[in-house]
Amino acid sequence: AFRHGPQSAAFFESMATAQQMADRGESNMLFQAKFPVPIVVSAATYLDKYGRPSRYDLLQFAFRVQCPVLFVYGGDELENGGIAFAGLPKAIAELNWSSPPPIEVIPEANHFYADRFDELSTVLKSSLSI
């Protein structure tokens, strides 16, 4: 999605910067990545997280989880989080699950659930089968 999304140029620029630094032996040096959000990160970390292979792509391994799992997202995160979160609940639901997991969206919550901890607690408590 990053390679083909509307901000792919920023992604490729950040990847190129990280790769050039790694090629110069500066993998542990920090740089200002522009994508998916502006962040100061080491070249090695950026390449590990966003490079090939896509080791942290949730959609590649989520359906292999052998225990009960609950996916919780913030509504603001999904609506305004860019390509990283666009369509994620639908994509998770469409994976090859033996039994589809619950997916909850907390309206207006951001990635950190700021000011939405009560709603998050309610969702988490209701998912427990104690």
mmCIF file with all atom_site columns, C-alpha atoms in Angstrom:
data_model
loop_
_atom_site.group_PDB
_atom_site.id
_atom_site.type_symbol
_atom_site.label_atom_id
_atom_site.label_alt_id
_atom_site.label_comp_id
_atom_site.label_asym_id
_atom_site.label_entity_id
_atom_site.label_seq_id
_atom_site.pdbx_PDB_ins_code
_atom_site.Cartn_x
_atom_site.Cartn_y
_atom_site.Cartn_z
_atom_site.occupancy
_atom_site.B_iso_or_equiv
_atom_site.pdbx_formal_charge
_atom_site.auth_seq_id
_atom_site.auth_comp_id
_atom_site.auth_asym_id
_atom_site.auth_atom_id
_atom_site.pdbx_PDB_model_num
ATOM 1   C CA . ALA A 1 1   ? 0.000   0.000   0.000  1.00 0.00 ? 1   ALA A CA 1
ATOM 2   C CA . PHE A 1 2   ? 2.887   2.389   0.781  1.00 0.00 ? 2   PHE A CA 1
ATOM 3   C CA . ARG A 1 3   ? 4.529   1.741   -2.578 1.00 0.00 ? 3   ARG A CA 1
ATOM 4   C CA . HIS A 1 4   ? 1.372   2.417   -4.582 1.00 0.00 ? 4   HIS A CA 1
ATOM 5   C CA . GLY A 1 5   ? -0.503  4.910   -2.400 1.00 0.00 ? 5   GLY A CA 1
ATOM 6   C CA . PRO A 1 6   ? -0.963  8.630   -2.963 1.00 0.00 ? 6   PRO A CA 1
ATOM 7   C CA . GLN A 1 7   ? 2.127   9.457   -0.879 1.00 0.00 ? 7   GLN A CA 1
ATOM 8   C CA . SER A 1 8   ? 4.401   6.864   -2.473 1.00 0.00 ? 8   SER A CA 1
ATOM 9   C CA . ALA A 1 9   ? 6.964   9.530   -3.447 1.00 0.00 ? 9   ALA A CA 1
ATOM 10  C CA . ALA A 1 10  ? 7.498   10.425  0.228  1.00 0.00 ? 10  ALA A CA 1
ATOM 11  C CA . PHE A 1 11  ? 7.790   6.722   1.077  1.00 0.00 ? 11  PHE A CA 1
ATOM 12  C CA . PHE A 1 12  ? 10.376  6.094   -1.648 1.00 0.00 ? 12  PHE A CA 1
ATOM 13  C CA . GLU A 1 13  ? 12.321  9.194   -0.616 1.00 0.00 ? 13  GLU A CA 1
ATOM 14  C CA . SER A 1 14  ? 12.493  8.043   3.001  1.00 0.00 ? 14  SER A CA 1
ATOM 15  C CA . MET A 1 15  ? 13.452  4.513   1.932  1.00 0.00 ? 15  MET A CA 1
ATOM 16  C CA . ALA A 1 16  ? 16.188  5.853   -0.346 1.00 0.00 ? 16  ALA A CA 1
ATOM 17  C CA . THR A 1 17  ? 17.625  8.050   2.405  1.00 0.00 ? 17  THR A CA 1
ATOM 18  C CA . ALA A 1 18  ? 17.658  5.132   4.854  1.00 0.00 ? 18  ALA A CA 1
ATOM 19  C CA . GLN A 1 19  ? 19.247  2.803   2.296  1.00 0.00 ? 19  GLN A CA 1
ATOM 20  C CA . GLN A 1 20  ? 21.935  5.341   1.339  1.00 0.00 ? 20  GLN A CA 1
ATOM 21  C CA . MET A 1 21  ? 22.806  5.793   4.998  1.00 0.00 ? 21  MET A CA 1
ATOM 22  C CA . ALA A 1 22  ? 23.009  2.025   5.493  1.00 0.00 ? 22  ALA A CA 1
ATOM 23  C CA . ASP A 1 23  ? 25.212  1.685   2.410  1.00 0.00 ? 23  ASP A CA 1
ATOM 24  C CA . ARG A 1 24  ? 27.593  4.261   3.915  1.00 0.00 ? 24  ARG A CA 1
ATOM 25  C CA . GLY A 1 25  ? 27.760  2.314   7.188  1.00 0.00 ? 25  GLY A CA 1
ATOM 26  C CA . GLU A 1 26  ? 25.532  4.837   8.990  1.00 0.00 ? 26  GLU A CA 1
ATOM 27  C CA . SER A 1 27  ? 22.670  2.460   9.852  1.00 0.00 ? 27  SER A CA 1
ATOM 28  C CA . ASN A 1 28  ? 22.487  3.656   13.441 1.00 0.00 ? 28  ASN A CA 1
ATOM 29  C CA . MET A 1 29  ? 22.404  7.334   12.532 1.00 0.00 ? 29  MET A CA 1
ATOM 30  C CA . LEU A 1 30  ? 19.114  9.198   12.825 1.00 0.00 ? 30  LEU A CA 1
ATOM 31  C CA . PHE A 1 31  ? 17.286  10.906  9.980  1.00 0.00 ? 31  PHE A CA 1
ATOM 32  C CA . GLN A 1 32  ? 13.934  12.643  9.487  1.00 0.00 ? 32  GLN A CA 1
ATOM 33  C CA . ALA A 1 33  ? 11.647  10.204  7.683  1.00 0.00 ? 33  ALA A CA 1
ATOM 34  C CA . LYS A 1 34  ? 8.685   11.808  5.921  1.00 0.00 ? 34  LYS A CA 1
ATOM 35  C CA . PHE A 1 35  ? 6.460   8.762   5.665  1.00 0.00 ? 35  PHE A CA 1
ATOM 36  C CA . PRO A 1 36  ? 4.153   7.332   6.952  1.00 0.00 ? 36  PRO A CA 1
ATOM 37  C CA . VAL A 1 37  ? 4.413   10.156  9.493  1.00 0.00 ? 37  VAL A CA 1
ATOM 38  C CA . PRO A 1 38  ? 7.230   12.612  10.102 1.00 0.00 ? 38  PRO A CA 1
ATOM 39  C CA . ILE A 1 39  ? 9.520   10.827  12.557 1.00 0.00 ? 39  ILE A CA 1
ATOM 40  C CA . VAL A 1 40  ? 13.149  10.861  13.586 1.00 0.00 ? 40  VAL A CA 1
ATOM 41  C CA . VAL A 1 41  ? 14.370  7.277   13.296 1.00 0.00 ? 41  VAL A CA 1
ATOM 42  C CA . SER A 1 42  ? 17.573  5.352   12.601 1.00 0.00 ? 42  SER A CA 1
ATOM 43  C CA . ALA A 1 43  ? 18.149  4.150   9.062  1.00 0.00 ? 43  ALA A CA 1
ATOM 44  C CA . ALA A 1 44  ? 18.315  0.546   10.294 1.00 0.00 ? 44  ALA A CA 1
ATOM 45  C CA . THR A 1 45  ? 15.004  0.821   12.118 1.00 0.00 ? 45  THR A CA 1
ATOM 46  C CA . TYR A 1 46  ? 13.251  2.384   9.120  1.00 0.00 ? 46  TYR A CA 1
ATOM 47  C CA . LEU A 1 47  ? 14.553  -0.295  6.751  1.00 0.00 ? 47  LEU A CA 1
ATOM 48  C CA . ASP A 1 48  ? 13.612  -3.049  9.198  1.00 0.00 ? 48  ASP A CA 1
ATOM 49  C CA . LYS A 1 49  ? 10.099  -1.734  9.711  1.00 0.00 ? 49  LYS A CA 1
ATOM 50  C CA . TYR A 1 50  ? 9.179   -0.631  6.183  1.00 0.00 ? 50  TYR A CA 1
ATOM 51  C CA . GLY A 1 51  ? 11.607  -2.451  3.870  1.00 0.00 ? 51  GLY A CA 1
ATOM 52  C CA . ARG A 1 52  ? 11.526  -5.890  2.319  1.00 0.00 ? 52  ARG A CA 1
ATOM 53  C CA . PRO A 1 53  ? 10.517  -8.372  3.465  1.00 0.00 ? 53  PRO A CA 1
ATOM 54  C CA . SER A 1 54  ? 7.486   -6.790  5.085  1.00 0.00 ? 54  SER A CA 1
ATOM 55  C CA . ARG A 1 55  ? 8.111   -8.522  8.416  1.00 0.00 ? 55  ARG A CA 1
ATOM 56  C CA . TYR A 1 56  ? 5.624   -6.408  10.346 1.00 0.00 ? 56  TYR A CA 1
ATOM 57  C CA . ASP A 1 57  ? 2.710   -6.508  7.914  1.00 0.00 ? 57  ASP A CA 1
ATOM 58  C CA . LEU A 1 58  ? -0.184  -7.548  10.131 1.00 0.00 ? 58  LEU A CA 1
ATOM 59  C CA . LEU A 1 59  ? -2.113  -8.987  7.200  1.00 0.00 ? 59  LEU A CA 1
ATOM 60  C CA . GLN A 1 60  ? 0.613   -11.560 6.533  1.00 0.00 ? 60  GLN A CA 1
ATOM 61  C CA . PHE A 1 61  ? 0.404   -13.304 9.885  1.00 0.00 ? 61  PHE A CA 1
ATOM 62  C CA . ALA A 1 62  ? -2.640  -12.232 11.930 1.00 0.00 ? 62  ALA A CA 1
ATOM 63  C CA . PHE A 1 63  ? -4.808  -15.175 10.855 1.00 0.00 ? 63  PHE A CA 1
ATOM 64  C CA . ARG A 1 64  ? -2.168  -17.599 12.173 1.00 0.00 ? 64  ARG A CA 1
ATOM 65  C CA . VAL A 1 65  ? -2.686  -16.515 15.775 1.00 0.00 ? 65  VAL A CA 1
ATOM 66  C CA . GLN A 1 66  ? -3.715  -19.603 17.722 1.00 0.00 ? 66  GLN A CA 1
ATOM 67  C CA . CYS A 1 67  ? -5.377  -17.895 20.694 1.00 0.00 ? 67  CYS A CA 1
ATOM 68  C CA . PRO A 1 68  ? -8.386  -15.582 20.918 1.00 0.00 ? 68  PRO A CA 1
ATOM 69  C CA . VAL A 1 69  ? -7.591  -12.150 19.512 1.00 0.00 ? 69  VAL A CA 1
ATOM 70  C CA . LEU A 1 70  ? -9.392  -8.820  19.521 1.00 0.00 ? 70  LEU A CA 1
ATOM 71  C CA . PHE A 1 71  ? -8.558  -6.034  17.080 1.00 0.00 ? 71  PHE A CA 1
ATOM 72  C CA . VAL A 1 72  ? -9.311  -2.531  18.339 1.00 0.00 ? 72  VAL A CA 1
ATOM 73  C CA . TYR A 1 73  ? -8.850  0.636   16.307 1.00 0.00 ? 73  TYR A CA 1
ATOM 74  C CA . GLY A 1 74  ? -9.680  4.262   16.779 1.00 0.00 ? 74  GLY A CA 1
ATOM 75  C CA . GLY A 1 75  ? -12.180 5.761   14.366 1.00 0.00 ? 75  GLY A CA 1
ATOM 76  C CA . ASP A 1 76  ? -10.004 8.840   13.862 1.00 0.00 ? 76  ASP A CA 1
ATOM 77  C CA . GLU A 1 77  ? -6.995  6.600   13.272 1.00 0.00 ? 77  GLU A CA 1
ATOM 78  C CA . LEU A 1 78  ? -8.858  4.739   10.522 1.00 0.00 ? 78  LEU A CA 1
ATOM 79  C CA . GLU A 1 79  ? -10.295 7.872   8.904  1.00 0.00 ? 79  GLU A CA 1
ATOM 80  C CA . ASN A 1 80  ? -7.236  10.127  9.148  1.00 0.00 ? 80  ASN A CA 1
ATOM 81  C CA . GLY A 1 81  ? -4.306  7.742   9.641  1.00 0.00 ? 81  GLY A CA 1
ATOM 82  C CA . GLY A 1 82  ? -3.468  7.586   5.972  1.00 0.00 ? 82  GLY A CA 1
ATOM 83  C CA . ILE A 1 83  ? -2.724  4.532   3.893  1.00 0.00 ? 83  ILE A CA 1
ATOM 84  C CA . ALA A 1 84  ? -1.303  2.618   6.871  1.00 0.00 ? 84  ALA A CA 1
ATOM 85  C CA . PHE A 1 85  ? -4.796  2.209   8.363  1.00 0.00 ? 85  PHE A CA 1
ATOM 86  C CA . ALA A 1 86  ? -7.117  2.684   5.392  1.00 0.00 ? 86  ALA A CA 1
ATOM 87  C CA . GLY A 1 87  ? -9.463  -0.276  5.048  1.00 0.00 ? 87  GLY A CA 1
ATOM 88  C CA . LEU A 1 88  ? -7.674  -2.282  7.733  1.00 0.00 ? 88  LEU A CA 1
ATOM 89  C CA . PRO A 1 89  ? -10.732 -3.686  9.582  1.00 0.00 ? 89  PRO A CA 1
ATOM 90  C CA . LYS A 1 90  ? -12.211 -4.939  6.298  1.00 0.00 ? 90  LYS A CA 1
ATOM 91  C CA . ALA A 1 91  ? -8.873  -6.423  5.218  1.00 0.00 ? 91  ALA A CA 1
ATOM 92  C CA . ILE A 1 92  ? -8.504  -8.197  8.580  1.00 0.00 ? 92  ILE A CA 1
ATOM 93  C CA . ALA A 1 93  ? -12.046 -9.560  8.391  1.00 0.00 ? 93  ALA A CA 1
ATOM 94  C CA . GLU A 1 94  ? -11.366 -10.952 4.914  1.00 0.00 ? 94  GLU A CA 1
ATOM 95  C CA . LEU A 1 95  ? -8.287  -12.965 5.941  1.00 0.00 ? 95  LEU A CA 1
ATOM 96  C CA . ASN A 1 96  ? -8.405  -16.755 5.898  1.00 0.00 ? 96  ASN A CA 1
ATOM 97  C CA . TRP A 1 97  ? -9.659  -17.143 9.477  1.00 0.00 ? 97  TRP A CA 1
ATOM 98  C CA . SER A 1 98  ? -10.953 -20.449 10.823 1.00 0.00 ? 98  SER A CA 1
ATOM 99  C CA . SER A 1 99  ? -13.166 -18.298 13.051 1.00 0.00 ? 99  SER A CA 1
ATOM 100 C CA . PRO A 1 100 ? -13.173 -14.526 12.392 1.00 0.00 ? 100 PRO A CA 1
ATOM 101 C CA . PRO A 1 101 ? -12.096 -12.456 15.397 1.00 0.00 ? 101 PRO A CA 1
ATOM 102 C CA . PRO A 1 102 ? -13.991 -9.478  16.778 1.00 0.00 ? 102 PRO A CA 1
ATOM 103 C CA . ILE A 1 103 ? -12.967 -6.103  15.399 1.00 0.00 ? 103 ILE A CA 1
ATOM 104 C CA . GLU A 1 104 ? -13.950 -3.021  17.378 1.00 0.00 ? 104 GLU A CA 1
ATOM 105 C CA . VAL A 1 105 ? -13.715 0.614   16.346 1.00 0.00 ? 105 VAL A CA 1
ATOM 106 C CA . ILE A 1 106 ? -13.813 3.290   19.024 1.00 0.00 ? 106 ILE A CA 1
ATOM 107 C CA . PRO A 1 107 ? -15.401 6.386   17.469 1.00 0.00 ? 107 PRO A CA 1
ATOM 108 C CA . GLU A 1 108 ? -13.202 9.476   17.344 1.00 0.00 ? 108 GLU A CA 1
ATOM 109 C CA . ALA A 1 109 ? -10.242 7.719   19.014 1.00 0.00 ? 109 ALA A CA 1
ATOM 110 C CA . ASN A 1 110 ? -6.790  8.347   17.627 1.00 0.00 ? 110 ASN A CA 1
ATOM 111 C CA . HIS A 1 111 ? -3.889  5.880   17.451 1.00 0.00 ? 111 HIS A CA 1
ATOM 112 C CA . PHE A 1 112 ? -3.157  6.397   21.158 1.00 0.00 ? 112 PHE A CA 1
ATOM 113 C CA . TYR A 1 113 ? -6.813  6.478   22.334 1.00 0.00 ? 113 TYR A CA 1
ATOM 114 C CA . ALA A 1 114 ? -6.196  9.915   23.850 1.00 0.00 ? 114 ALA A CA 1
ATOM 115 C CA . ASP A 1 115 ? -9.274  11.015  25.803 1.00 0.00 ? 115 ASP A CA 1
ATOM 116 C CA . ARG A 1 116 ? -10.925 7.676   24.960 1.00 0.00 ? 116 ARG A CA 1
ATOM 117 C CA . PHE A 1 117 ? -9.539  5.393   27.684 1.00 0.00 ? 117 PHE A CA 1
ATOM 118 C CA . ASP A 1 118 ? -12.987 4.797   29.201 1.00 0.00 ? 118 ASP A CA 1
ATOM 119 C CA . GLU A 1 119 ? -14.336 3.581   25.866 1.00 0.00 ? 119 GLU A CA 1
ATOM 120 C CA . LEU A 1 120 ? -11.252 1.445   25.328 1.00 0.00 ? 120 LEU A CA 1
ATOM 121 C CA . SER A 1 121 ? -11.634 -0.075  28.820 1.00 0.00 ? 121 SER A CA 1
ATOM 122 C CA . THR A 1 122 ? -15.274 -0.890  28.128 1.00 0.00 ? 122 THR A CA 1
ATOM 123 C CA . VAL A 1 123 ? -14.398 -2.655  24.872 1.00 0.00 ? 123 VAL A CA 1
ATOM 124 C CA . LEU A 1 124 ? -11.569 -4.606  26.491 1.00 0.00 ? 124 LEU A CA 1
ATOM 125 C CA . LYS A 1 125 ? -13.641 -5.621  29.526 1.00 0.00 ? 125 LYS A CA 1
ATOM 126 C CA . SER A 1 126 ? -16.538 -6.751  27.362 1.00 0.00 ? 126 SER A CA 1
ATOM 127 C CA . SER A 1 127 ? -14.210 -8.965  25.323 1.00 0.00 ? 127 SER A CA 1
ATOM 128 C CA . LEU A 1 128 ? -12.953 -10.861 28.390 1.00 0.00 ? 128 LEU A CA 1
ATOM 129 C CA . SER A 1 129 ? -14.629 -14.167 29.001 1.00 0.00 ? 129 SER A CA 1
ATOM 130 C CA . ILE A 1 130 ? -13.965 -14.422 32.715 1.00 0.00 ? 130 ILE A CA 1
#
